[in-house]
mmCIF file of C-alpha atoms in Angstrom:
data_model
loop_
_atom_site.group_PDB
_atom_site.id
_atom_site.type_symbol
_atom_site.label_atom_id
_atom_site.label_comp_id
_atom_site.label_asym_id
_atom_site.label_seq_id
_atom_site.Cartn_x
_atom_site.Cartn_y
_atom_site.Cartn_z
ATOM 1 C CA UNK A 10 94.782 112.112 92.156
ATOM 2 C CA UNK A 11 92.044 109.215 91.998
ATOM 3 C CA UNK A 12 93.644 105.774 91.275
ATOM 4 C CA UNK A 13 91.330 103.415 89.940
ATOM 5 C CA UNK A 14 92.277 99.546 90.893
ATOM 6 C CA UNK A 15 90.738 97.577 87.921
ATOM 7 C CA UNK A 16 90.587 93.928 90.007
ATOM 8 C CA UNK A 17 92.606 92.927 92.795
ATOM 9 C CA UNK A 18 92.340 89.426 93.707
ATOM 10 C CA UNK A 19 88.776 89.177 92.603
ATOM 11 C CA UNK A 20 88.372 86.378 89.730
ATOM 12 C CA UNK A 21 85.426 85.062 87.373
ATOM 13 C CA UNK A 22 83.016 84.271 90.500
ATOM 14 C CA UNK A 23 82.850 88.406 91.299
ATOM 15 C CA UNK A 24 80.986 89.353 88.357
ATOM 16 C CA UNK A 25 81.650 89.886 84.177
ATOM 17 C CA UNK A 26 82.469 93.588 84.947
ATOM 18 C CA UNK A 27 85.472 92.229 86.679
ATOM 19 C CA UNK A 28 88.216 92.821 83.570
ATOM 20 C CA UNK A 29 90.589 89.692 83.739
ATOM 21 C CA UNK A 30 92.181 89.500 80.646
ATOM 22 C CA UNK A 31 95.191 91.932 79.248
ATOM 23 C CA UNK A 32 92.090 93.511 76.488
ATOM 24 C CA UNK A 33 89.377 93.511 78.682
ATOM 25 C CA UNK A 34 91.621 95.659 80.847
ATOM 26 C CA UNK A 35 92.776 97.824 78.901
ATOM 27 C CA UNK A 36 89.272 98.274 77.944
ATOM 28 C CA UNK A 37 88.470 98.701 81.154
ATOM 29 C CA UNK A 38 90.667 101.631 82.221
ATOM 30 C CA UNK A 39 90.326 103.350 79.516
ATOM 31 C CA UNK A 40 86.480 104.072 79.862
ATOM 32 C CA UNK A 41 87.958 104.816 83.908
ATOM 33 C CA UNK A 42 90.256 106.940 82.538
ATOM 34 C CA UNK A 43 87.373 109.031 80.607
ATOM 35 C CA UNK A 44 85.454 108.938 83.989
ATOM 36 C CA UNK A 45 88.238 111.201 85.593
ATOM 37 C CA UNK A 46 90.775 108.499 86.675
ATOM 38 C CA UNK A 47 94.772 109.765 86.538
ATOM 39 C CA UNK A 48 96.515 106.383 87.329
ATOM 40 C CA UNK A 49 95.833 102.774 87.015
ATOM 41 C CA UNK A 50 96.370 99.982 89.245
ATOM 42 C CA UNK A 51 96.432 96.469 88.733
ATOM 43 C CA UNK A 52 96.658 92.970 89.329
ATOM 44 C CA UNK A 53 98.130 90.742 86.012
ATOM 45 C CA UNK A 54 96.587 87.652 85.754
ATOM 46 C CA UNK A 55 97.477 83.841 84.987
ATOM 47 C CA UNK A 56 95.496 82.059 82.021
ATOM 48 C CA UNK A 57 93.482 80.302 84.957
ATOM 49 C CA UNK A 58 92.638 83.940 86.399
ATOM 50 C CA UNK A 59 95.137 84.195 89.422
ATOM 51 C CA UNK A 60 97.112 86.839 90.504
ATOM 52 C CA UNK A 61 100.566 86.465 88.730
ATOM 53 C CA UNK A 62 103.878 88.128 88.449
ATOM 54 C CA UNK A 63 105.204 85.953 85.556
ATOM 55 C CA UNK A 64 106.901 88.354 83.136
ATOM 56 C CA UNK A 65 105.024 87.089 80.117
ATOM 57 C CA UNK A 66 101.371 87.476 81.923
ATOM 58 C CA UNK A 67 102.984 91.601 82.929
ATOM 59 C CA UNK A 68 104.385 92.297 79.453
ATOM 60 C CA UNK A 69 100.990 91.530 77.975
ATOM 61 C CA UNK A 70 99.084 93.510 80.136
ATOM 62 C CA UNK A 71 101.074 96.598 79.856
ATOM 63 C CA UNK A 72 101.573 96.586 76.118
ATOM 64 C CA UNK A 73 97.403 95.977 75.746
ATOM 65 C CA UNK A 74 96.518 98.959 78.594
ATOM 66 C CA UNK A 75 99.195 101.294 77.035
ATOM 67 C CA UNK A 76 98.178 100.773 73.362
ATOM 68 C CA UNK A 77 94.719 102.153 74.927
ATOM 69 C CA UNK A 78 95.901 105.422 77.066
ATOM 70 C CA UNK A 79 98.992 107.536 78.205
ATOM 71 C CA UNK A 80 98.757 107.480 81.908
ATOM 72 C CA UNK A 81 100.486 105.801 84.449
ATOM 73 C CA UNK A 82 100.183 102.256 85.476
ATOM 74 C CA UNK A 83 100.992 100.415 87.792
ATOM 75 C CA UNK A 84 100.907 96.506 88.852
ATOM 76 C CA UNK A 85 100.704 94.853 92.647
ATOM 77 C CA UNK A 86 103.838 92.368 93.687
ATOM 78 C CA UNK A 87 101.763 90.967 96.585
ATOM 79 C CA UNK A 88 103.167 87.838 98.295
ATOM 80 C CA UNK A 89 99.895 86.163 97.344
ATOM 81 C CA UNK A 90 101.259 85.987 93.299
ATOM 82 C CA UNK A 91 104.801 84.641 94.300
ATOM 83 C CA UNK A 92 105.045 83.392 98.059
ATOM 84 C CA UNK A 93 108.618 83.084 98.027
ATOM 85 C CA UNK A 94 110.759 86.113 98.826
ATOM 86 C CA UNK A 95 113.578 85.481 96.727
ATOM 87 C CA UNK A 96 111.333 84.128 93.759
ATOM 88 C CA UNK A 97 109.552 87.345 93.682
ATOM 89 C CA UNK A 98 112.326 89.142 93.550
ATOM 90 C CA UNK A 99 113.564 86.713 90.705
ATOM 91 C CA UNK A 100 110.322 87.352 88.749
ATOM 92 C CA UNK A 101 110.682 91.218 89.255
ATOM 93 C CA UNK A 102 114.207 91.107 87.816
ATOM 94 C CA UNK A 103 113.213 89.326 84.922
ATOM 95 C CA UNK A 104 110.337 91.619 83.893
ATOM 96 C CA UNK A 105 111.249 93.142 80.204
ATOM 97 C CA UNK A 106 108.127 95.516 80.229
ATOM 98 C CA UNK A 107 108.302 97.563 83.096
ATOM 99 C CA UNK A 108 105.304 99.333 84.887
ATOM 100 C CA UNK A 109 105.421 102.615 85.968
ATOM 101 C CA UNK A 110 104.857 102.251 89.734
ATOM 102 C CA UNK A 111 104.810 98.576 91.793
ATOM 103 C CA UNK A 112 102.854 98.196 95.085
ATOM 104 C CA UNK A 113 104.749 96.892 97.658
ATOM 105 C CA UNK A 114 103.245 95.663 101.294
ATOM 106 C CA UNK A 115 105.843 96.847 103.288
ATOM 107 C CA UNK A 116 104.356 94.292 106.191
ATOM 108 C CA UNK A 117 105.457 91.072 103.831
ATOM 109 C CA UNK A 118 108.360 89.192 104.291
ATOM 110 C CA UNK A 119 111.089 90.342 101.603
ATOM 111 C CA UNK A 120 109.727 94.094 101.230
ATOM 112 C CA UNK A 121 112.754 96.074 101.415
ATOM 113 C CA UNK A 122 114.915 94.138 99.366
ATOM 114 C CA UNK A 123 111.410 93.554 96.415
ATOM 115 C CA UNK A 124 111.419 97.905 96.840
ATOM 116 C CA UNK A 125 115.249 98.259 96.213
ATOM 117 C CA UNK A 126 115.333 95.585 93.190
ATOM 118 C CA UNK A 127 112.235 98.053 91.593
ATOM 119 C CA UNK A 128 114.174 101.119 92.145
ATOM 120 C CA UNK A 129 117.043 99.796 90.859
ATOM 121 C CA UNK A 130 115.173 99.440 87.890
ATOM 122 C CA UNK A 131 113.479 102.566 87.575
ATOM 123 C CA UNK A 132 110.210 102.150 88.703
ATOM 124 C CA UNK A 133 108.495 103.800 91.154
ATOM 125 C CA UNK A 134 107.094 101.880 94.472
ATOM 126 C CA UNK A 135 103.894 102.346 96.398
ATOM 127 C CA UNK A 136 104.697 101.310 99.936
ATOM 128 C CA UNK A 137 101.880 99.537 100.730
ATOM 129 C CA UNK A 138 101.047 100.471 104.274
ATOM 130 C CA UNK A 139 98.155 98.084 105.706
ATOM 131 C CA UNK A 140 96.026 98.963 108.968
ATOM 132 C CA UNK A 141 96.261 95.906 111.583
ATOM 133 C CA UNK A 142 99.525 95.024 110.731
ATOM 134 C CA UNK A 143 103.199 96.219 111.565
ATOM 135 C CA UNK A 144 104.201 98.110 108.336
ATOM 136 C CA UNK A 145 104.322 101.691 109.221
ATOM 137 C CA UNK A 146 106.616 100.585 111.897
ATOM 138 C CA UNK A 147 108.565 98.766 109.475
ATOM 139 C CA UNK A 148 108.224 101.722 107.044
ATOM 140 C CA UNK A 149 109.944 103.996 109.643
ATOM 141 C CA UNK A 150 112.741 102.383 110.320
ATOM 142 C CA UNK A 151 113.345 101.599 107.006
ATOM 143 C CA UNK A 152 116.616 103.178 104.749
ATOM 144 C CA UNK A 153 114.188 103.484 101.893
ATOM 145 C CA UNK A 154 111.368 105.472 102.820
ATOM 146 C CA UNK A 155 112.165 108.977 101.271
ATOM 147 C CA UNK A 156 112.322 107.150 97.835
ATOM 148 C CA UNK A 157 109.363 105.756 97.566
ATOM 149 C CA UNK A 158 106.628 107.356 94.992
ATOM 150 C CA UNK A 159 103.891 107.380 97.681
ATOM 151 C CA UNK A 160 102.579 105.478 100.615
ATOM 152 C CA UNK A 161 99.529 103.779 99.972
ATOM 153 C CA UNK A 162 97.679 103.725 102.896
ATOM 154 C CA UNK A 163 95.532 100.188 102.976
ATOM 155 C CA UNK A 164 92.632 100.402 105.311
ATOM 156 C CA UNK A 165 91.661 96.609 106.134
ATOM 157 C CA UNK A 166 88.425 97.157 107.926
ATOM 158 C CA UNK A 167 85.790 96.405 106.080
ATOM 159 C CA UNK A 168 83.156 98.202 108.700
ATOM 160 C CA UNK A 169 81.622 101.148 107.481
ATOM 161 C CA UNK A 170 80.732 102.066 111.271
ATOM 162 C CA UNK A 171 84.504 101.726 112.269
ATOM 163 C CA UNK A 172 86.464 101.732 109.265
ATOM 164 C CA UNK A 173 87.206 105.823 109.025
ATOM 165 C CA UNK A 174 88.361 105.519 112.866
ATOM 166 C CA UNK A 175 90.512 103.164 111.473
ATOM 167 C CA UNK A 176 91.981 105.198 108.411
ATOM 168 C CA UNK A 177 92.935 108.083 110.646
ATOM 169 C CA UNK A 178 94.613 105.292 113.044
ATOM 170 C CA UNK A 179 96.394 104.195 110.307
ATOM 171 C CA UNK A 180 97.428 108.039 109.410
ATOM 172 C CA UNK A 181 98.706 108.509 112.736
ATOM 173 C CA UNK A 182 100.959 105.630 112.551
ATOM 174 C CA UNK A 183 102.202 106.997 109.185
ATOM 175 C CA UNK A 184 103.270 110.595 110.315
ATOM 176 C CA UNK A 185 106.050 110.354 112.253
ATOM 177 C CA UNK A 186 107.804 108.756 108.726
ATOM 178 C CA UNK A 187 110.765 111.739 108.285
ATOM 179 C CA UNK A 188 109.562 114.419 105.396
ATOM 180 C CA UNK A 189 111.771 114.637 102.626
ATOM 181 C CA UNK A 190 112.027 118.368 102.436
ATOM 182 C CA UNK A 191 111.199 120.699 105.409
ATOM 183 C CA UNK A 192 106.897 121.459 105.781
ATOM 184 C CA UNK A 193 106.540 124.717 103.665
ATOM 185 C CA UNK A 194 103.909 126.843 105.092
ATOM 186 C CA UNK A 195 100.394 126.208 103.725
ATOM 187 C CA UNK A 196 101.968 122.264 103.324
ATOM 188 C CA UNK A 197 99.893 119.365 103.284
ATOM 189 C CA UNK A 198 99.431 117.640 106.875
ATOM 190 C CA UNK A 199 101.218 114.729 106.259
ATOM 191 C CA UNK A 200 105.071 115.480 104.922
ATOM 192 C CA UNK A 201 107.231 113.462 103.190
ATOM 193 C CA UNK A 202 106.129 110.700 100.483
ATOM 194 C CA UNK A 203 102.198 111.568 99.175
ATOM 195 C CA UNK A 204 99.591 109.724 100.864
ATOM 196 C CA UNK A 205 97.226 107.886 99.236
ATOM 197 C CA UNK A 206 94.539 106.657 101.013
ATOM 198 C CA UNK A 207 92.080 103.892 100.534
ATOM 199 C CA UNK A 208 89.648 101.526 101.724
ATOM 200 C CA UNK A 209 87.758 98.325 100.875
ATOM 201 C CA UNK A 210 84.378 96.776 100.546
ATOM 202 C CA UNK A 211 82.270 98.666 103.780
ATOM 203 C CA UNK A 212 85.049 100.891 104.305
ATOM 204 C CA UNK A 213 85.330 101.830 100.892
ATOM 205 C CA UNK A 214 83.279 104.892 100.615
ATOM 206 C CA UNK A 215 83.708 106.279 104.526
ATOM 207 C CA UNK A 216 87.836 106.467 103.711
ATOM 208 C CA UNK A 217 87.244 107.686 100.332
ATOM 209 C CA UNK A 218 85.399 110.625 102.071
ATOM 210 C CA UNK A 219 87.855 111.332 104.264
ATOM 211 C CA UNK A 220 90.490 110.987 101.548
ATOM 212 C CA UNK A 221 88.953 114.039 100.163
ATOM 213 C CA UNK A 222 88.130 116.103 103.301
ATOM 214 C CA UNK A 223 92.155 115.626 104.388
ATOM 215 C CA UNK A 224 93.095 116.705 100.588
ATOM 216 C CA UNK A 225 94.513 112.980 99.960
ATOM 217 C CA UNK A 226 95.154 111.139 96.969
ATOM 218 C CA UNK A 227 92.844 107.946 97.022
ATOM 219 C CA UNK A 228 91.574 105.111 94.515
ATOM 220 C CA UNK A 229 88.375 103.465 93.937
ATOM 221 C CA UNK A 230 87.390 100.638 91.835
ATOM 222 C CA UNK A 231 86.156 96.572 91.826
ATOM 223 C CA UNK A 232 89.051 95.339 93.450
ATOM 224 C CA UNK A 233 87.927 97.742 96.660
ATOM 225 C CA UNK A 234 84.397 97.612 95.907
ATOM 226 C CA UNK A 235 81.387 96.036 93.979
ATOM 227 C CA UNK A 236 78.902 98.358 95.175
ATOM 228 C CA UNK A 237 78.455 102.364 94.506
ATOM 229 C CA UNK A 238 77.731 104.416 97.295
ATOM 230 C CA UNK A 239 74.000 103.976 97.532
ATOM 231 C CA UNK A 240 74.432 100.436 97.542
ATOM 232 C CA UNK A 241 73.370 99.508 93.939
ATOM 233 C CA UNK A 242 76.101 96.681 92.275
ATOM 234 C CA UNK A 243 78.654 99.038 90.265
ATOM 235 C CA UNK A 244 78.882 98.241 86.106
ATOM 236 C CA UNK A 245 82.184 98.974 85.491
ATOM 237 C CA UNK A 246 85.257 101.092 87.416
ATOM 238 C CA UNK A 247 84.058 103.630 85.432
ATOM 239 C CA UNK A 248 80.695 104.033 87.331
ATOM 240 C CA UNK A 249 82.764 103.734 89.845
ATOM 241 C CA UNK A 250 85.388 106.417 89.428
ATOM 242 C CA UNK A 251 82.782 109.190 88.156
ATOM 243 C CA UNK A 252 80.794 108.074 91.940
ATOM 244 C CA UNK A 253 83.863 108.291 93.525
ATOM 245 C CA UNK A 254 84.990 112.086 91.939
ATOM 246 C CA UNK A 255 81.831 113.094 93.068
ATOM 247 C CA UNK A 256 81.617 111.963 96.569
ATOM 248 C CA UNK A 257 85.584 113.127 96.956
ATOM 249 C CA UNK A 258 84.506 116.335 95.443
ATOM 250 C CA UNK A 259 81.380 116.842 97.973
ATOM 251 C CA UNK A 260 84.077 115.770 100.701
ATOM 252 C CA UNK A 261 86.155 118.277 99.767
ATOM 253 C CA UNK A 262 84.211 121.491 99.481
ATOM 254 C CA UNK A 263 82.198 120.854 102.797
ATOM 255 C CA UNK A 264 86.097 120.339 104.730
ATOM 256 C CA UNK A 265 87.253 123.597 103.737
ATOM 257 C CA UNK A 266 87.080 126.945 106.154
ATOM 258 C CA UNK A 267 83.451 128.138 106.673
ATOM 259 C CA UNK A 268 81.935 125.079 104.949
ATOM 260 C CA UNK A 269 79.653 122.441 106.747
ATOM 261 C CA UNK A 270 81.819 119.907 108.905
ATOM 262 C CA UNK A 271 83.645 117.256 107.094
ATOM 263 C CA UNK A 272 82.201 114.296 107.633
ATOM 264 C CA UNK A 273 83.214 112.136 110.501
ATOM 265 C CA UNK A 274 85.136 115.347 111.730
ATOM 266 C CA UNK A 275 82.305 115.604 115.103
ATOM 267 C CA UNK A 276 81.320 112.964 117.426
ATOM 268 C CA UNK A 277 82.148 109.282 116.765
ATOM 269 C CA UNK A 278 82.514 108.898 112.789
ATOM 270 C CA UNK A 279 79.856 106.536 110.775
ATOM 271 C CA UNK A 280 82.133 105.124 109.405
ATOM 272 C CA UNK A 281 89.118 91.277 103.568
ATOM 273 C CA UNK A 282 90.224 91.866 100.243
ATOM 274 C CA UNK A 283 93.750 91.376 99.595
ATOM 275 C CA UNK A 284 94.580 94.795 98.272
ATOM 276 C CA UNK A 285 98.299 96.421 96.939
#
């Protein structure tokens, strides 16, 4: 599955290809969506082009992207929209349009009880997992972590020398989270809740290779990234999506038995935004 974030925190200053409104985004990812994207992420935003959780601002977003394209989408909840615990929480409950799936940053003050007030309401949570920070400890001990959809597994570090050391860091700390089922053999690596791993700006495209040599789920678009692989300043997510399928896709096929090393997988790997 490749995820495409439409904006993150980015605003006005980042470009015209940055889709701020509820119709330039559904515009937006629905061209992504024709580029080979299966899920949508987002960031709803205020009249004045901030992040918002407001129930009006989420309503009109969803309507607009799902009067464009039938697959799911999902919205961030990060602190940054609604600083105080209990007010997010208040905003959540008071959402009449629902999104499919809700990033959560499990490292945030307020996460468990933000993650039980979404299930509770039927829709699916992404626990946000972010590299420097405690949240896969906090995800471990936590009575909710065989519920969630996924983990979304946030690499921070923006180096493209250092940020795939990072990634499988970040994996590491994510393992020991108890599966939900017993490993079948031939199982993915990492039981329980689907990974999806990403990374951002530099680290963008080194994680997003690795994504696809490990078989992960992962997401590209201009909240992660303004830049394509070789460097060039993206158009849309689209151009960004189709880069990223291929790049996941060479990943892939050079990880598997009797193929050419993954990359990173010898020697030291070549390998911000608010993200979630």
């Amino acid at each position: 599955m490749v995820q495409v974030c439409l904006n993150g925190t980015r605003g006005s200053g980042d470009g015209a290809g940055v889709p701020l409104s509820p119709g330039d985004m559904a515009a937006s990812a629905a061209r992504a969506v024709e580029a080979g994207a299966s899920d949508v992420h987002l960031h709803p935003k205020s009249p004045c082009g901030h992040d918002t959780l407001s129930p009006k601002a989420v309503a009109a977003t969803l309507e607009a992207v799902r009067s464009r394209l039938r697959v799911p989408v999902g919205v961030t909840t990060g602190a940054w929209a609604e600083p105080d615990p209990a007010a997010r929480v208040a905003r959540i409950r008071a959402w009449a349009v629902l999104p499919d799936h809700a990033s959560v940053n499990w490292h945030e003050p307020g996460a468990e009880e933000l993650a039980a007030s979404l299930m509770e309401r039927g829709v699916g949570v992404e626990a946000g997992i972010w590299s420097g920070t405690d949240g896969a400890a906090r995800f471990a001990a936590s009575p909710l972590r065989t519920r969630v959809l996924r983990v979304l597994a946030e690499v921070t570090d923006p180096d493209p020398r250092t940020a795939a050391d990072t990634a499988r860091a970040l994996l590491a700390s994510i393992r020991p989270v108890p599966p939900v089922v017993p490993a079948a053999p031939g199982a993915p690596p990492f039981p329980g809740p689907p990974v999806l791993l990403h990374g951002e700006e530099g680290g963008t495209w080194p994680v997003l290779r690795l994504a696809g040599a490990l078989g992960l789920a992962t997401r590209v678009g201009l909240e992660d990234t303004l830049l394509l692989p070789d460097g060039r300043r993206a158009s849309s997510n689209a151009e960004l999506v189709a880069a990223g399928l291929a790049e996941y896709g060479r990943a892939r096929r050079v990880s598997r038995p009797g193929g050419p090393a993954a990359p990173g997988s010898a020697g030291r790997s070549r390998r911000g935004r608010r993200g979630g």
